[in-house]
Amino acid sequence: MKQILVLGSVAVSVLLMAGCTSSSSRFVKQDKFEIDHEYVAAVSEAGRQMGVRITWVNPPTKRVVDESDISN
């Protein structure tokens, strides 16, 4: 009986937590990201000087300001 209560309370709490999340909202600013080419170039150059070949699987990104979101 105790196991059923524990499993039930866990299931209810998971459902409540899932209800609190949202994938998108018109009130949340969506950040824009782009590859940080300066950092990639610096690391690649340092690697070349040391004789290492670097392959970026997941290149570093940086946050950028989206001019269309700026209101005057």
PDB file of N, CA, C and O in Angstrom:
ATOM      1  N   MET A   1       0.825  -1.188   0.000  1.00  0.00           N
ATOM      2  CA  MET A   1       0.000   0.000   0.000  1.00  0.00           C
ATOM      3  C   MET A   1       0.875   1.260   0.000  1.00  0.00           C
ATOM      4  O   MET A   1       0.579   2.218  -0.691  1.00  0.00           O
ATOM      5  N   LYS A   2       1.934   1.205   0.814  1.00  0.00           N
ATOM      6  CA  LYS A   2       2.824   2.363   0.894  1.00  0.00           C
ATOM      7  C   LYS A   2       3.502   2.610  -0.455  1.00  0.00           C
ATOM      8  O   LYS A   2       3.670   3.754  -0.865  1.00  0.00           O
ATOM      9  N   GLN A   3       3.854   1.547  -1.167  1.00  0.00           N
ATOM     10  CA  GLN A   3       4.505   1.677  -2.471  1.00  0.00           C
ATOM     11  C   GLN A   3       3.568   2.336  -3.491  1.00  0.00           C
ATOM     12  O   GLN A   3       4.007   3.155  -4.296  1.00  0.00           O
ATOM     13  N   ILE A   4       2.299   2.011  -3.432  1.00  0.00           N
ATOM     14  CA  ILE A   4       1.320   2.620  -4.344  1.00  0.00           C
ATOM     15  C   ILE A   4       1.205   4.108  -4.067  1.00  0.00           C
ATOM     16  O   ILE A   4       1.144   4.924  -4.990  1.00  0.00           O
ATOM     17  N   LEU A   5       1.190   4.501  -2.799  1.00  0.00           N
ATOM     18  CA  LEU A   5       1.113   5.918  -2.446  1.00  0.00           C
ATOM     19  C   LEU A   5       2.345   6.683  -2.920  1.00  0.00           C
ATOM     20  O   LEU A   5       2.252   7.800  -3.426  1.00  0.00           O
ATOM     21  N   VAL A   6       3.515   6.078  -2.752  1.00  0.00           N
ATOM     22  CA  VAL A   6       4.760   6.717  -3.179  1.00  0.00           C
ATOM     23  C   VAL A   6       4.767   6.877  -4.694  1.00  0.00           C
ATOM     24  O   VAL A   6       5.067   7.956  -5.217  1.00  0.00           O
ATOM     25  N   LEU A   7       4.423   5.822  -5.427  1.00  0.00           N
ATOM     26  CA  LEU A   7       4.396   5.908  -6.886  1.00  0.00           C
ATOM     27  C   LEU A   7       3.352   6.902  -7.366  1.00  0.00           C
ATOM     28  O   LEU A   7       3.572   7.650  -8.322  1.00  0.00           O
ATOM     29  N   GLY A   8       2.226   6.936  -6.709  1.00  0.00           N
ATOM     30  CA  GLY A   8       1.180   7.896  -7.077  1.00  0.00           C
ATOM     31  C   GLY A   8       1.624   9.327  -6.848  1.00  0.00           C
ATOM     32  O   GLY A   8       1.382  10.206  -7.680  1.00  0.00           O
ATOM     33  N   SER A   9       2.267   9.584  -5.717  1.00  0.00           N
ATOM     34  CA  SER A   9       2.727  10.950  -5.436  1.00  0.00           C
ATOM     35  C   SER A   9       3.843  11.371  -6.392  1.00  0.00           C
ATOM     36  O   SER A   9       3.917  12.529  -6.800  1.00  0.00           O
ATOM     37  N   VAL A  10       4.700  10.437  -6.767  1.00  0.00           N
ATOM     38  CA  VAL A  10       5.749  10.744  -7.737  1.00  0.00           C
ATOM     39  C   VAL A  10       5.120  11.071  -9.089  1.00  0.00           C
ATOM     40  O   VAL A  10       5.509  12.035  -9.758  1.00  0.00           O
ATOM     41  N   ALA A  11       4.136  10.290  -9.501  1.00  0.00           N
ATOM     42  CA  ALA A  11       3.481  10.530 -10.787  1.00  0.00           C
ATOM     43  C   ALA A  11       2.784  11.880 -10.800  1.00  0.00           C
ATOM     44  O   ALA A  11       2.869  12.630 -11.781  1.00  0.00           O
ATOM     45  N   VAL A  12       2.108  12.236  -9.735  1.00  0.00           N
ATOM     46  CA  VAL A  12       1.422  13.524  -9.653  1.00  0.00           C
ATOM     47  C   VAL A  12       2.426  14.671  -9.685  1.00  0.00           C
ATOM     48  O   VAL A  12       2.226  15.674 -10.378  1.00  0.00           O
ATOM     49  N   SER A  13       3.530  14.545  -8.956  1.00  0.00           N
ATOM     50  CA  SER A  13       4.522  15.629  -8.947  1.00  0.00           C
ATOM     51  C   SER A  13       5.184  15.794 -10.313  1.00  0.00           C
ATOM     52  O   SER A  13       5.473  16.913 -10.735  1.00  0.00           O
ATOM     53  N   VAL A  14       5.408  14.686 -11.030  1.00  0.00           N
ATOM     54  CA  VAL A  14       5.980  14.787 -12.379  1.00  0.00           C
ATOM     55  C   VAL A  14       5.009  15.504 -13.306  1.00  0.00           C
ATOM     56  O   VAL A  14       5.406  16.360 -14.098  1.00  0.00           O
ATOM     57  N   LEU A  15       3.740  15.186 -13.216  1.00  0.00           N
ATOM     58  CA  LEU A  15       2.742  15.847 -14.055  1.00  0.00           C
ATOM     59  C   LEU A  15       2.635  17.335 -13.729  1.00  0.00           C
ATOM     60  O   LEU A  15       2.489  18.165 -14.625  1.00  0.00           O
ATOM     61  N   LEU A  16       2.709  17.672 -12.459  1.00  0.00           N
ATOM     62  CA  LEU A  16       2.656  19.087 -12.076  1.00  0.00           C
ATOM     63  C   LEU A  16       3.878  19.847 -12.577  1.00  0.00           C
ATOM     64  O   LEU A  16       3.761  20.980 -13.043  1.00  0.00           O
ATOM     65  N   MET A  17       5.046  19.231 -12.482  1.00  0.00           N
ATOM     66  CA  MET A  17       6.264  19.897 -12.957  1.00  0.00           C
ATOM     67  C   MET A  17       6.222  20.070 -14.468  1.00  0.00           C
ATOM     68  O   MET A  17       6.664  21.084 -14.992  1.00  0.00           O
ATOM     69  N   ALA A  18       5.699  19.086 -15.179  1.00  0.00           N
ATOM     70  CA  ALA A  18       5.610  19.190 -16.632  1.00  0.00           C
ATOM     71  C   ALA A  18       4.638  20.286 -17.033  1.00  0.00           C
ATOM     72  O   ALA A  18       4.822  20.955 -18.045  1.00  0.00           O
ATOM     73  N   GLY A  19       3.618  20.501 -16.247  1.00  0.00           N
ATOM     74  CA  GLY A  19       2.647  21.551 -16.547  1.00  0.00           C
ATOM     75  C   GLY A  19       3.203  22.940 -16.328  1.00  0.00           C
ATOM     76  O   GLY A  19       2.708  23.914 -16.897  1.00  0.00           O
ATOM     77  N   CYS A  20       4.230  23.077 -15.526  1.00  0.00           N
ATOM     78  CA  CYS A  20       4.816  24.387 -15.231  1.00  0.00           C
ATOM     79  C   CYS A  20       5.808  24.839 -16.297  1.00  0.00           C
ATOM     80  O   CYS A  20       6.185  26.003 -16.326  1.00  0.00           O
ATOM     81  N   THR A  21       6.253  23.935 -17.120  1.00  0.00           N
ATOM     82  CA  THR A  21       7.226  24.308 -18.136  1.00  0.00           C
ATOM     83  C   THR A  21       6.513  24.735 -19.403  1.00  0.00           C
ATOM     84  O   THR A  21       5.389  24.343 -19.668  1.00  0.00           O
ATOM     85  N   SER A  22       7.189  25.551 -20.174  1.00  0.00           N
ATOM     86  CA  SER A  22       6.626  25.946 -21.462  1.00  0.00           C
ATOM     87  C   SER A  22       7.744  25.973 -22.490  1.00  0.00           C
ATOM     88  O   SER A  22       8.876  26.338 -22.182  1.00  0.00           O
ATOM     89  N   SER A  23       7.427  25.579 -23.703  1.00  0.00           N
ATOM     90  CA  SER A  23       8.451  25.547 -24.738  1.00  0.00           C
ATOM     91  C   SER A  23       8.684  26.925 -25.335  1.00  0.00           C
ATOM     92  O   SER A  23       9.783  27.265 -25.733  1.00  0.00           O
ATOM     93  N   SER A  24       7.662  27.720 -25.430  1.00  0.00           N
ATOM     94  CA  SER A  24       7.837  29.072 -25.950  1.00  0.00           C
ATOM     95  C   SER A  24       6.718  29.958 -25.436  1.00  0.00           C
ATOM     96  O   SER A  24       5.641  29.497 -25.095  1.00  0.00           O
ATOM     97  N   SER A  25       7.014  31.220 -25.402  1.00  0.00           N
ATOM     98  CA  SER A  25       6.036  32.195 -24.957  1.00  0.00           C
ATOM     99  C   SER A  25       6.282  33.488 -25.703  1.00  0.00           C
ATOM    100  O   SER A  25       7.406  33.829 -26.025  1.00  0.00           O
ATOM    101  N   ARG A  26       5.236  34.208 -25.960  1.00  0.00           N
ATOM    102  CA  ARG A  26       5.426  35.472 -26.670  1.00  0.00           C
ATOM    103  C   ARG A  26       6.074  36.514 -25.774  1.00  0.00           C
ATOM    104  O   ARG A  26       6.532  37.546 -26.239  1.00  0.00           O
ATOM    105  N   PHE A  27       6.117  36.266 -24.462  1.00  0.00           N
ATOM    106  CA  PHE A  27       6.724  37.207 -23.534  1.00  0.00           C
ATOM    107  C   PHE A  27       8.196  36.922 -23.276  1.00  0.00           C
ATOM    108  O   PHE A  27       8.876  37.724 -22.672  1.00  0.00           O
ATOM    109  N   VAL A  28       8.687  35.781 -23.716  1.00  0.00           N
ATOM    110  CA  VAL A  28      10.076  35.405 -23.502  1.00  0.00           C
ATOM    111  C   VAL A  28      10.884  35.771 -24.738  1.00  0.00           C
ATOM    112  O   VAL A  28      10.535  35.395 -25.851  1.00  0.00           O
ATOM    113  N   LYS A  29      11.956  36.506 -24.529  1.00  0.00           N
ATOM    114  CA  LYS A  29      12.817  36.890 -25.642  1.00  0.00           C
ATOM    115  C   LYS A  29      13.620  35.682 -26.087  1.00  0.00           C
ATOM    116  O   LYS A  29      14.272  35.029 -25.280  1.00  0.00           O
ATOM    117  N   GLN A  30      13.556  35.368 -27.352  1.00  0.00           N
ATOM    118  CA  GLN A  30      14.323  34.253 -27.890  1.00  0.00           C
ATOM    119  C   GLN A  30      15.721  34.755 -28.225  1.00  0.00           C
ATOM    120  O   GLN A  30      15.882  35.674 -29.019  1.00  0.00           O
ATOM    121  N   ASP A  31      16.730  34.161 -27.593  1.00  0.00           N
ATOM    122  CA  ASP A  31      18.108  34.563 -27.832  1.00  0.00           C
ATOM    123  C   ASP A  31      18.586  34.010 -29.168  1.00  0.00           C
ATOM    124  O   ASP A  31      18.196  32.933 -29.589  1.00  0.00           O
ATOM    125  N   LYS A  32      19.427  34.778 -29.825  1.00  0.00           N
ATOM    126  CA  LYS A  32      20.025  34.365 -31.085  1.00  0.00           C
ATOM    127  C   LYS A  32      21.481  33.994 -30.812  1.00  0.00           C
ATOM    128  O   LYS A  32      22.180  34.679 -30.078  1.00  0.00           O
ATOM    129  N   PHE A  33      21.921  32.899 -31.393  1.00  0.00           N
ATOM    130  CA  PHE A  33      23.291  32.445 -31.218  1.00  0.00           C
ATOM    131  C   PHE A  33      23.931  32.248 -32.582  1.00  0.00           C
ATOM    132  O   PHE A  33      23.260  31.871 -33.538  1.00  0.00           O
ATOM    133  N   GLU A  34      25.212  32.543 -32.652  1.00  0.00           N
ATOM    134  CA  GLU A  34      25.972  32.288 -33.877  1.00  0.00           C
ATOM    135  C   GLU A  34      27.343  31.749 -33.479  1.00  0.00           C
ATOM    136  O   GLU A  34      27.775  31.901 -32.339  1.00  0.00           O
ATOM    137  N   ILE A  35      28.001  31.121 -34.436  1.00  0.00           N
ATOM    138  CA  ILE A  35      29.323  30.552 -34.168  1.00  0.00           C
ATOM    139  C   ILE A  35      30.300  31.683 -33.859  1.00  0.00           C
ATOM    140  O   ILE A  35      30.327  32.703 -34.548  1.00  0.00           O
ATOM    141  N   ASP A  36      31.092  31.491 -32.828  1.00  0.00           N
ATOM    142  CA  ASP A  36      32.110  32.464 -32.436  1.00  0.00           C
ATOM    143  C   ASP A  36      33.350  32.240 -33.309  1.00  0.00           C
ATOM    144  O   ASP A  36      34.269  31.514 -32.949  1.00  0.00           O
ATOM    145  N   HIS A  37      33.339  32.876 -34.486  1.00  0.00           N
ATOM    146  CA  HIS A  37      34.401  32.654 -35.466  1.00  0.00           C
ATOM    147  C   HIS A  37      35.767  33.124 -34.983  1.00  0.00           C
ATOM    148  O   HIS A  37      36.790  32.528 -35.328  1.00  0.00           O
ATOM    149  N   GLU A  38      35.801  34.173 -34.180  1.00  0.00           N
ATOM    150  CA  GLU A  38      37.081  34.671 -33.664  1.00  0.00           C
ATOM    151  C   GLU A  38      37.730  33.637 -32.743  1.00  0.00           C
ATOM    152  O   GLU A  38      38.924  33.366 -32.834  1.00  0.00           O
ATOM    153  N   TYR A  39      36.931  33.032 -31.867  1.00  0.00           N
ATOM    154  CA  TYR A  39      37.453  32.017 -30.952  1.00  0.00           C
ATOM    155  C   TYR A  39      37.892  30.774 -31.717  1.00  0.00           C
ATOM    156  O   TYR A  39      38.954  30.206 -31.440  1.00  0.00           O
ATOM    157  N   VAL A  40      37.080  30.372 -32.685  1.00  0.00           N
ATOM    158  CA  VAL A  40      37.423  29.196 -33.498  1.00  0.00           C
ATOM    159  C   VAL A  40      38.746  29.421 -34.222  1.00  0.00           C
ATOM    160  O   VAL A  40      39.609  28.541 -34.256  1.00  0.00           O
ATOM    161  N   ALA A  41      38.917  30.619 -34.785  1.00  0.00           N
ATOM    162  CA  ALA A  41      40.147  30.920 -35.509  1.00  0.00           C
ATOM    163  C   ALA A  41      41.355  30.925 -34.568  1.00  0.00           C
ATOM    164  O   ALA A  41      42.423  30.404 -34.912  1.00  0.00           O
ATOM    165  N   ALA A  42      41.182  31.493 -33.379  1.00  0.00           N
ATOM    166  CA  ALA A  42      42.292  31.553 -32.424  1.00  0.00           C
ATOM    167  C   ALA A  42      42.711  30.156 -31.960  1.00  0.00           C
ATOM    168  O   ALA A  42      43.905  29.835 -31.908  1.00  0.00           O
ATOM    169  N   VAL A  43      41.749  29.319 -31.662  1.00  0.00           N
ATOM    170  CA  VAL A  43      42.071  27.969 -31.203  1.00  0.00           C
ATOM    171  C   VAL A  43      42.657  27.145 -32.346  1.00  0.00           C
ATOM    172  O   VAL A  43      43.609  26.386 -32.163  1.00  0.00           O
ATOM    173  N   SER A  44      42.113  27.303 -33.541  1.00  0.00           N
ATOM    174  CA  SER A  44      42.632  26.561 -34.687  1.00  0.00           C
ATOM    175  C   SER A  44      44.069  26.966 -34.996  1.00  0.00           C
ATOM    176  O   SER A  44      44.914  26.124 -35.314  1.00  0.00           O
ATOM    177  N   GLU A  45      44.364  28.254 -34.897  1.00  0.00           N
ATOM    178  CA  GLU A  45      45.729  28.736 -35.148  1.00  0.00           C
ATOM    179  C   GLU A  45      46.691  28.196 -34.087  1.00  0.00           C
ATOM    180  O   GLU A  45      47.803  27.770 -34.410  1.00  0.00           O
ATOM    181  N   ALA A  46      46.262  28.207 -32.835  1.00  0.00           N
ATOM    182  CA  ALA A  46      47.113  27.669 -31.769  1.00  0.00           C
ATOM    183  C   ALA A  46      47.354  26.172 -31.993  1.00  0.00           C
ATOM    184  O   ALA A  46      48.459  25.674 -31.772  1.00  0.00           O
ATOM    185  N   GLY A  47      46.339  25.479 -32.452  1.00  0.00           N
ATOM    186  CA  GLY A  47      46.498  24.056 -32.739  1.00  0.00           C
ATOM    187  C   GLY A  47      47.463  23.808 -33.883  1.00  0.00           C
ATOM    188  O   GLY A  47      48.283  22.888 -33.833  1.00  0.00           O
ATOM    189  N   ARG A  48      47.368  24.632 -34.930  1.00  0.00           N
ATOM    190  CA  ARG A  48      48.285  24.495 -36.068  1.00  0.00           C
ATOM    191  C   ARG A  48      49.726  24.716 -35.637  1.00  0.00           C
ATOM    192  O   ARG A  48      50.633  24.023 -36.082  1.00  0.00           O
ATOM    193  N   GLN A  49      49.963  25.685 -34.763  1.00  0.00           N
ATOM    194  CA  GLN A  49      51.308  25.967 -34.287  1.00  0.00           C
ATOM    195  C   GLN A  49      51.875  24.813 -33.472  1.00  0.00           C
ATOM    196  O   GLN A  49      53.081  24.593 -33.448  1.00  0.00           O
ATOM    197  N   MET A  50      50.996  24.054 -32.824  1.00  0.00           N
ATOM    198  CA  MET A  50      51.444  22.917 -32.016  1.00  0.00           C
ATOM    199  C   MET A  50      51.403  21.619 -32.808  1.00  0.00           C
ATOM    200  O   MET A  50      51.716  20.559 -32.276  1.00  0.00           O
ATOM    201  N   GLY A  51      50.991  21.681 -34.066  1.00  0.00           N
ATOM    202  CA  GLY A  51      50.941  20.491 -34.895  1.00  0.00           C
ATOM    203  C   GLY A  51      49.724  19.621 -34.652  1.00  0.00           C
ATOM    204  O   GLY A  51      49.750  18.416 -34.882  1.00  0.00           O
ATOM    205  N   VAL A  52      48.652  20.227 -34.184  1.00  0.00           N
ATOM    206  CA  VAL A  52      47.429  19.496 -33.869  1.00  0.00           C
ATOM    207  C   VAL A  52      46.345  19.907 -34.853  1.00  0.00           C
ATOM    208  O   VAL A  52      46.185  21.090 -35.163  1.00  0.00           O
ATOM    209  N   ARG A  53      45.610  18.929 -35.363  1.00  0.00           N
ATOM    210  CA  ARG A  53      44.489  19.228 -36.251  1.00  0.00           C
ATOM    211  C   ARG A  53      43.210  19.217 -35.419  1.00  0.00           C
ATOM    212  O   ARG A  53      42.905  18.232 -34.747  1.00  0.00           O
ATOM    213  N   ILE A  54      42.465  20.287 -35.466  1.00  0.00           N
ATOM    214  CA  ILE A  54      41.258  20.418 -34.668  1.00  0.00           C
ATOM    215  C   ILE A  54      40.041  20.273 -35.575  1.00  0.00           C
ATOM    216  O   ILE A  54      39.938  20.936 -36.606  1.00  0.00           O
ATOM    217  N   THR A  55      39.136  19.401 -35.176  1.00  0.00           N
ATOM    218  CA  THR A  55      37.866  19.238 -35.875  1.00  0.00           C
ATOM    219  C   THR A  55      36.765  19.610 -34.897  1.00  0.00           C
ATOM    220  O   THR A  55      36.591  18.963 -33.864  1.00  0.00           O
ATOM    221  N   TRP A  56      36.016  20.644 -35.229  1.00  0.00           N
ATOM    222  CA  TRP A  56      34.948  21.115 -34.361  1.00  0.00           C
ATOM    223  C   TRP A  56      33.699  20.270 -34.596  1.00  0.00           C
ATOM    224  O   TRP A  56      33.105  20.305 -35.658  1.00  0.00           O
ATOM    225  N   VAL A  57      33.298  19.526 -33.598  1.00  0.00           N
ATOM    226  CA  VAL A  57      32.059  18.755 -33.669  1.00  0.00           C
ATOM    227  C   VAL A  57      30.890  19.640 -33.255  1.00  0.00           C
ATOM    228  O   VAL A  57      29.838  19.638 -33.870  1.00  0.00           O
ATOM    229  N   ASN A  58      31.096  20.399 -32.217  1.00  0.00           N
ATOM    230  CA  ASN A  58      30.081  21.309 -31.714  1.00  0.00           C
ATOM    231  C   ASN A  58      30.774  22.651 -31.482  1.00  0.00           C
ATOM    232  O   ASN A  58      31.246  22.934 -30.389  1.00  0.00           O
ATOM    233  N   PRO A  59      30.851  23.485 -32.524  1.00  0.00           N
ATOM    234  CA  PRO A  59      31.627  24.724 -32.400  1.00  0.00           C
ATOM    235  C   PRO A  59      31.040  25.661 -31.343  1.00  0.00           C
ATOM    236  O   PRO A  59      29.833  25.653 -31.104  1.00  0.00           O
ATOM    237  N   PRO A  60      31.901  26.459 -30.712  1.00  0.00           N
ATOM    238  CA  PRO A  60      31.423  27.379 -29.681  1.00  0.00           C
ATOM    239  C   PRO A  60      30.541  28.464 -30.288  1.00  0.00           C
ATOM    240  O   PRO A  60      30.743  28.888 -31.428  1.00  0.00           O
ATOM    241  N   THR A  61      29.559  28.883 -29.527  1.00  0.00           N
ATOM    242  CA  THR A  61      28.639  29.914 -29.996  1.00  0.00           C
ATOM    243  C   THR A  61      28.692  31.104 -29.055  1.00  0.00           C
ATOM    244  O   THR A  61      29.179  31.014 -27.932  1.00  0.00           O
ATOM    245  N   LYS A  62      28.171  32.213 -29.547  1.00  0.00           N
ATOM    246  CA  LYS A  62      28.043  33.402 -28.711  1.00  0.00           C
ATOM    247  C   LYS A  62      26.655  33.987 -28.932  1.00  0.00           C
ATOM    248  O   LYS A  62      26.049  33.824 -29.983  1.00  0.00           O
ATOM    249  N   ARG A  63      26.169  34.643 -27.910  1.00  0.00           N
ATOM    250  CA  ARG A  63      24.853  35.268 -27.963  1.00  0.00           C
ATOM    251  C   ARG A  63      24.968  36.602 -28.694  1.00  0.00           C
ATOM    252  O   ARG A  63      25.884  37.371 -28.452  1.00  0.00           O
ATOM    253  N   VAL A  64      24.051  36.872 -29.593  1.00  0.00           N
ATOM    254  CA  VAL A  64      24.050  38.132 -30.326  1.00  0.00           C
ATOM    255  C   VAL A  64      22.714  38.816 -30.144  1.00  0.00           C
ATOM    256  O   VAL A  64      21.692  38.187 -29.901  1.00  0.00           O
ATOM    257  N   VAL A  65      22.740  40.131 -30.274  1.00  0.00           N
ATOM    258  CA  VAL A  65      21.529  40.930 -30.146  1.00  0.00           C
ATOM    259  C   VAL A  65      20.807  40.909 -31.490  1.00  0.00           C
ATOM    260  O   VAL A  65      21.392  41.191 -32.521  1.00  0.00           O
ATOM    261  N   ASP A  66      19.535  40.565 -31.450  1.00  0.00           N
ATOM    262  CA  ASP A  66      18.721  40.557 -32.658  1.00  0.00           C
ATOM    263  C   ASP A  66      18.118  41.950 -32.820  1.00  0.00           C
ATOM    264  O   ASP A  66      17.317  42.387 -31.993  1.00  0.00           O
ATOM    265  N   GLU A  67      18.514  42.661 -33.866  1.00  0.00           N
ATOM    266  CA  GLU A  67      18.066  44.014 -34.086  1.00  0.00           C
ATOM    267  C   GLU A  67      16.553  44.120 -34.297  1.00  0.00           C
ATOM    268  O   GLU A  67      15.939  45.142 -34.037  1.00  0.00           O
ATOM    269  N   SER A  68      15.918  43.043 -34.764  1.00  0.00           N
ATOM    270  CA  SER A  68      14.469  43.089 -34.989  1.00  0.00           C
ATOM    271  C   SER A  68      13.699  43.091 -33.671  1.00  0.00           C
ATOM    272  O   SER A  68      12.543  43.468 -33.640  1.00  0.00           O
ATOM    273  N   ASP A  69      14.338  42.663 -32.558  1.00  0.00           N
ATOM    274  CA  ASP A  69      13.677  42.657 -31.265  1.00  0.00           C
ATOM    275  C   ASP A  69      13.756  44.015 -30.565  1.00  0.00           C
ATOM    276  O   ASP A  69      13.044  44.252 -29.598  1.00  0.00           O
ATOM    277  N   ILE A  70      14.638  44.883 -31.044  1.00  0.00           N
ATOM    278  CA  ILE A  70      14.831  46.182 -30.411  1.00  0.00           C
ATOM    279  C   ILE A  70      13.726  47.126 -30.884  1.00  0.00           C
ATOM    280  O   ILE A  70      13.554  47.362 -32.071  1.00  0.00           O
ATOM    281  N   SER A  71      12.976  47.648 -29.933  1.00  0.00           N
ATOM    282  CA  SER A  71      11.913  48.581 -30.307  1.00  0.00           C
ATOM    283  C   SER A  71      12.325  49.993 -29.894  1.00  0.00           C
ATOM    284  O   SER A  71      12.919  50.212 -28.848  1.00  0.00           O
ATOM    285  N   ASN A  72      12.024  50.954 -30.728  1.00  0.00           N
ATOM    286  CA  ASN A  72      12.400  52.350 -30.453  1.00  0.00           C
ATOM    287  C   ASN A  72      11.234  53.111 -29.906  1.00  0.00           C
ATOM    288  O   ASN A  72      10.159  52.999 -30.149  1.00  0.00           O
TER     289      ASN A  72
END
